[in-house]
Short mmCIF file of C-alpha atoms in Angstrom, two decimals:
data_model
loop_
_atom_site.label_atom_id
_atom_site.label_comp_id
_atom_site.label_asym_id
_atom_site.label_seq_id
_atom_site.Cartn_x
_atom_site.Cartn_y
_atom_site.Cartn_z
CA UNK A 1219 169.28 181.41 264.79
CA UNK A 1220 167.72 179.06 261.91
CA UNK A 1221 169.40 178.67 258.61
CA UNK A 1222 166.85 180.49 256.18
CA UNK A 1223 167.01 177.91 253.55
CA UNK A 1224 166.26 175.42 256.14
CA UNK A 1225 163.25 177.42 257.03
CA UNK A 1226 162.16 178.20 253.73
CA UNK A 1227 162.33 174.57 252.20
CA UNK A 1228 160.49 173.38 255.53
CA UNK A 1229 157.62 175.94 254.87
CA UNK A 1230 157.63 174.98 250.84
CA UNK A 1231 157.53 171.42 252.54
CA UNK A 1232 153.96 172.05 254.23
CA UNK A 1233 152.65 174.34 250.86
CA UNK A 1234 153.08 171.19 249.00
CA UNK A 1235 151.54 168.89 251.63
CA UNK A 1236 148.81 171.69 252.30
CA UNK A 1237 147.81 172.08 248.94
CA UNK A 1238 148.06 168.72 247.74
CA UNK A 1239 145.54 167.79 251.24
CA UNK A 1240 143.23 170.19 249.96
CA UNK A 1241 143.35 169.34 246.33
CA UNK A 1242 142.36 165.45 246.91
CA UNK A 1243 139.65 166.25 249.86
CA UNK A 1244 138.25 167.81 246.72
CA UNK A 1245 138.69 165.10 244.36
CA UNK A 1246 138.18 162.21 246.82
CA UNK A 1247 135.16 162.38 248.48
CA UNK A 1248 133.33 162.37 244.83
CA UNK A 1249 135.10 159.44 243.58
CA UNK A 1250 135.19 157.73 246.78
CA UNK A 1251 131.35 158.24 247.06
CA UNK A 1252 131.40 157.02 243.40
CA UNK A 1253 133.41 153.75 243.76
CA UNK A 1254 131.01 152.90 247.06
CA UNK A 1255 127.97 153.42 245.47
CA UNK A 1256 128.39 153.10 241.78
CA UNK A 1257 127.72 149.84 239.96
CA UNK A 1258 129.27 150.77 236.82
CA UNK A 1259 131.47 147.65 236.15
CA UNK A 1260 134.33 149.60 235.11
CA UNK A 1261 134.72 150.89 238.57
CA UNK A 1262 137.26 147.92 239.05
CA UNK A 1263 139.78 149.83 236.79
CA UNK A 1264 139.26 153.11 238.05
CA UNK A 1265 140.59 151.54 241.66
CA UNK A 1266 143.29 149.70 240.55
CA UNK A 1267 144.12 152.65 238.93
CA UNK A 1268 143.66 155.33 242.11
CA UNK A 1269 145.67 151.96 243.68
CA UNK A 1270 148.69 151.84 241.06
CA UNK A 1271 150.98 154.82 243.14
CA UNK A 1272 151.48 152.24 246.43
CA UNK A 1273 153.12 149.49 244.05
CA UNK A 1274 154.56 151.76 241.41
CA UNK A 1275 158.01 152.58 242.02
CA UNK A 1276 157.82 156.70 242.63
CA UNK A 1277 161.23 156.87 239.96
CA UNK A 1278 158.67 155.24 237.54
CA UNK A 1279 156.06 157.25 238.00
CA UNK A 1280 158.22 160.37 237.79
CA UNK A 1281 160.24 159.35 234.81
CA UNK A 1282 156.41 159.13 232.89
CA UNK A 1283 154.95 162.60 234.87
CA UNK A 1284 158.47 164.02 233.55
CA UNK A 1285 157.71 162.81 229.77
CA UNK A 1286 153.97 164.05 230.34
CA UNK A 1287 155.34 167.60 231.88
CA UNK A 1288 158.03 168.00 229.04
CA UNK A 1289 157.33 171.00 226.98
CA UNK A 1290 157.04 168.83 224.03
CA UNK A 1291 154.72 166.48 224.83
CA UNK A 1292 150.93 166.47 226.55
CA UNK A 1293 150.20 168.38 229.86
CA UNK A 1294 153.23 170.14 229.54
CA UNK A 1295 152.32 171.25 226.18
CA UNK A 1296 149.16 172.47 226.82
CA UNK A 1297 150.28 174.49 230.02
CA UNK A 1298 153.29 175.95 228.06
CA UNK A 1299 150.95 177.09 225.05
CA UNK A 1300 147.71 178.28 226.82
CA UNK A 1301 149.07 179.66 230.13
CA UNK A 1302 152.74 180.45 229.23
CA UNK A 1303 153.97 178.10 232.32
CA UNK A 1304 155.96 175.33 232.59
CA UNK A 1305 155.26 172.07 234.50
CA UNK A 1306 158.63 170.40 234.79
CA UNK A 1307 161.00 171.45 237.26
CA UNK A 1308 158.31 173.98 238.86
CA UNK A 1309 156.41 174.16 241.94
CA UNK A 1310 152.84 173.59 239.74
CA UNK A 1311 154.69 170.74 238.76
CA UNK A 1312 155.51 168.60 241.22
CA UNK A 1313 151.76 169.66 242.66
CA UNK A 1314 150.26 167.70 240.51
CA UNK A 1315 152.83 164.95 240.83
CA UNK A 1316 151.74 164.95 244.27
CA UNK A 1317 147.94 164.86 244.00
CA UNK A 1318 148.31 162.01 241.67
CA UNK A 1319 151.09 159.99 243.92
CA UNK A 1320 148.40 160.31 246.86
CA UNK A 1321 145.41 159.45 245.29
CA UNK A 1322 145.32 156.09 247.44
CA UNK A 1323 146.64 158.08 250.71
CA UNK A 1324 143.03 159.95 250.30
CA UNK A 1325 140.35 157.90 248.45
CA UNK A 1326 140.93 154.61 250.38
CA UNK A 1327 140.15 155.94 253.70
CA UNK A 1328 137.28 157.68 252.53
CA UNK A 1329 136.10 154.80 250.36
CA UNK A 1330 136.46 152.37 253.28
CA UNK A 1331 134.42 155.21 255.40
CA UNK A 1332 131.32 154.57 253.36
CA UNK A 1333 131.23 151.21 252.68
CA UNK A 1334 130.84 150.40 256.39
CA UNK A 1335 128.14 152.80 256.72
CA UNK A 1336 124.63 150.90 256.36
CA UNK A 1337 123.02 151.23 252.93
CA UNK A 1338 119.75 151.32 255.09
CA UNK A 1339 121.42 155.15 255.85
CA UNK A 1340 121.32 156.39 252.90
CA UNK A 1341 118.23 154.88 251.78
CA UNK A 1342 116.31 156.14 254.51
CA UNK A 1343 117.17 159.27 254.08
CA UNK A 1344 116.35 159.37 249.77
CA UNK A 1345 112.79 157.75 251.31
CA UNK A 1346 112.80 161.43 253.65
CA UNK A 1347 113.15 163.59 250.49
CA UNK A 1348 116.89 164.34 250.23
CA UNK A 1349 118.80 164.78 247.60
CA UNK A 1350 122.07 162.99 246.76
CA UNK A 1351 123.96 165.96 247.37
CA UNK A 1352 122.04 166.45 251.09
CA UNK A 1353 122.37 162.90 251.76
CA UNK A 1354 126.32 163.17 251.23
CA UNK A 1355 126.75 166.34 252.91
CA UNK A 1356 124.52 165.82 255.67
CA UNK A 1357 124.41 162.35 256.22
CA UNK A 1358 126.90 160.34 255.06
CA UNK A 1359 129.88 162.30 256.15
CA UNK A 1360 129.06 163.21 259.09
CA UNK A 1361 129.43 159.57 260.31
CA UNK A 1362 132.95 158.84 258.41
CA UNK A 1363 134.52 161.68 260.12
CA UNK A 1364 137.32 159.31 261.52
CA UNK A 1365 138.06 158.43 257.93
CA UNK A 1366 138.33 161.80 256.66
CA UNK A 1367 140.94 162.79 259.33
CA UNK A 1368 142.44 159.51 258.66
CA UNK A 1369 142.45 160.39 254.63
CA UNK A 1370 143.86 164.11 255.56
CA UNK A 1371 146.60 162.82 258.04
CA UNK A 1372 147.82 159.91 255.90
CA UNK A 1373 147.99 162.04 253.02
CA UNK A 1374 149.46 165.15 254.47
CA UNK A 1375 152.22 162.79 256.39
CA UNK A 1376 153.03 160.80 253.08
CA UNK A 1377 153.08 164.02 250.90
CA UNK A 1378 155.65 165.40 253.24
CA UNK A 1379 157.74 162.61 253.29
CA UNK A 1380 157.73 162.17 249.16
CA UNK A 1381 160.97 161.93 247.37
CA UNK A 1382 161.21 159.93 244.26
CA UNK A 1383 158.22 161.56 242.29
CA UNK A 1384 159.77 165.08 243.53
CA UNK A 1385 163.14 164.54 242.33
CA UNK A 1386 162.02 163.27 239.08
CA UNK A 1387 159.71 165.79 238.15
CA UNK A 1388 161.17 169.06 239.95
CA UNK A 1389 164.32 168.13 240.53
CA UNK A 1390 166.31 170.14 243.49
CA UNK A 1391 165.68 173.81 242.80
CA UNK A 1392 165.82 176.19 246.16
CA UNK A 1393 162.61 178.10 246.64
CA UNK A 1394 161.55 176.25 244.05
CA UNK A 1395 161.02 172.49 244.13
CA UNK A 1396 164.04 171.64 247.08
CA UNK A 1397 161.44 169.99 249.40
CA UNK A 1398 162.66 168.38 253.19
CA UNK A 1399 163.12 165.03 251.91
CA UNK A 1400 165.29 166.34 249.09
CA UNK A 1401 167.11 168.33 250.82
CA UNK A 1402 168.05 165.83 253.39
CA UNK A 1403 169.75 163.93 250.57
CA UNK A 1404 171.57 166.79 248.97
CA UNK A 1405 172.83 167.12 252.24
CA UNK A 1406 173.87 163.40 252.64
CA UNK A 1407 175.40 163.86 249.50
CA UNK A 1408 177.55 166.75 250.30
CA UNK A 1409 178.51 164.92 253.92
CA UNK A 1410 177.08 167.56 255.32
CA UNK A 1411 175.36 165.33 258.50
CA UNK A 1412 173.96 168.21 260.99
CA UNK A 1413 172.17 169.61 258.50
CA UNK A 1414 170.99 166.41 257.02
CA UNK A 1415 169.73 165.31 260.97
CA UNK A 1416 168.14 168.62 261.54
CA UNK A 1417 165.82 168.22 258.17
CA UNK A 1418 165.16 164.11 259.35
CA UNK A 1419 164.54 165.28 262.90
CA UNK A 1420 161.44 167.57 262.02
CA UNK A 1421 159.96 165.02 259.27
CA UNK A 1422 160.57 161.88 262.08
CA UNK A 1423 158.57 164.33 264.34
CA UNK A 1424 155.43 165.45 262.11
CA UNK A 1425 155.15 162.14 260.98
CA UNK A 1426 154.77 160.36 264.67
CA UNK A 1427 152.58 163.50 265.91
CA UNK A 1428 150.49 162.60 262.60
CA UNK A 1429 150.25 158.88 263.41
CA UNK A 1430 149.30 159.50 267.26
CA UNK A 1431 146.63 161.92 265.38
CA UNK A 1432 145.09 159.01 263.32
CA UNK A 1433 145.82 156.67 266.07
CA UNK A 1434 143.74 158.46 268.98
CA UNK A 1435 140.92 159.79 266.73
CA UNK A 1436 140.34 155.98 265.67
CA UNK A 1437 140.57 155.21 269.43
CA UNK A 1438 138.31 157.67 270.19
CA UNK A 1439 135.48 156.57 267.86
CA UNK A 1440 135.86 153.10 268.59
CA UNK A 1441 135.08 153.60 272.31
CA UNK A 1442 132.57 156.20 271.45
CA UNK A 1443 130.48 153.75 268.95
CA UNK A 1444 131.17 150.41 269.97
#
């Protein structure tokens, strides 16, 4: 019989990284369809920006969520005074520390999706009547659907694998903010190996069944088109 905590902090594991996928599909296709077809020269800044979580260490981007979060200062501020919640050490929390740490994860795919589609695509189909929206929805992403699932897996797989923005901003609360990747090293810290393996065992196996995902789709595509 599973350990309950082990089964509860895997399922908070997959909110997170279920939420967090569904958050940035949101938030990136607009700003990926932005940064592809925009020619607004500030557009530079805005990606190194979206960029800045793959080369940031995750303890340094905690440590300034945390400060932003505090009760004191900012976001945290404005949370605790207009919707009586906290950000710090919550689930809501570490949420948004998550959308923000996979920014990349999501927009890049999707931003690489429309830049190899042919302007003559879009153009053609403004020239047919269709609206920006139409053209987006109906045209566009349609024919980027191996970067979308590419966006959705990376994401998904990184979010549930995410430890150093996690610990910094929710620390290790159970049924709370005690995610896998935390909890495998509260368990290395208490020596406490099988359970340790047991959380590594499932991550090591979403993660490859999410690579053979990306992997095969990409496959598939590239036989299907070229």
């Amino acid at each position: 019989m599973l350990d309950q905590d082990f089964v509860y902090t895997l399922l908070l594991t997959g909110k997170l990284a279920l939420i967090t996928t569904m958050i940035l599909i949101v938030i990136g296709v607009p700003v990926a369809y932005w940064l592809a077809y925009s020619g607004c020269k500030l557009k530079v800044i805005v990606e190194a920006l979206i960029s800045m979580p793959i080369v940031l260490p995750p303890t340094v981007m905690g440590y300034y969520l945390l400060v932003l979060f505090s009760p004191e200062n900012g976001l945290g501020k404005l949370f605790q005074d207009v919707f009586d919640a906290r950000l710090a050490f919550s689930f809501k929390g570490i949420v948004i520390a998550s959308v923000i740490a996979n920014l990349p994860f999501m927009i890049q795919p999707l931003h690489n999706g429309f830049l190899s589609l042919s302007d003559e695509l879009r153009q053609a189909s403004y020239t047919m009547g269709k609206s920006k929206i139409t053209t987006l929805f109906k045209v566009l992403l349609p024919n980027i659907k191996p970067s979308i699932i590419t966006g959705i897996a990376l994401t998904f797989a990184h979010c549930i694998g995410e430890f150093g923005i996690v610990i910094m901003v929710g620390g290790n609360i159970p049924k709370e903010t005690r995610i896998a990747s935390v909890a495998i090293y509260d368990q290395v810290q208490a020596l406490n190996f099988e359970a340790a393996n047991q959380y590594a065992f499932v991550l090591f196996i979403l993660s490859f069944l999410i690579l053979l995902v990306i992997f095969s789709v990409n496959r598939k595509f590239k036989v299907k088109y070229f």
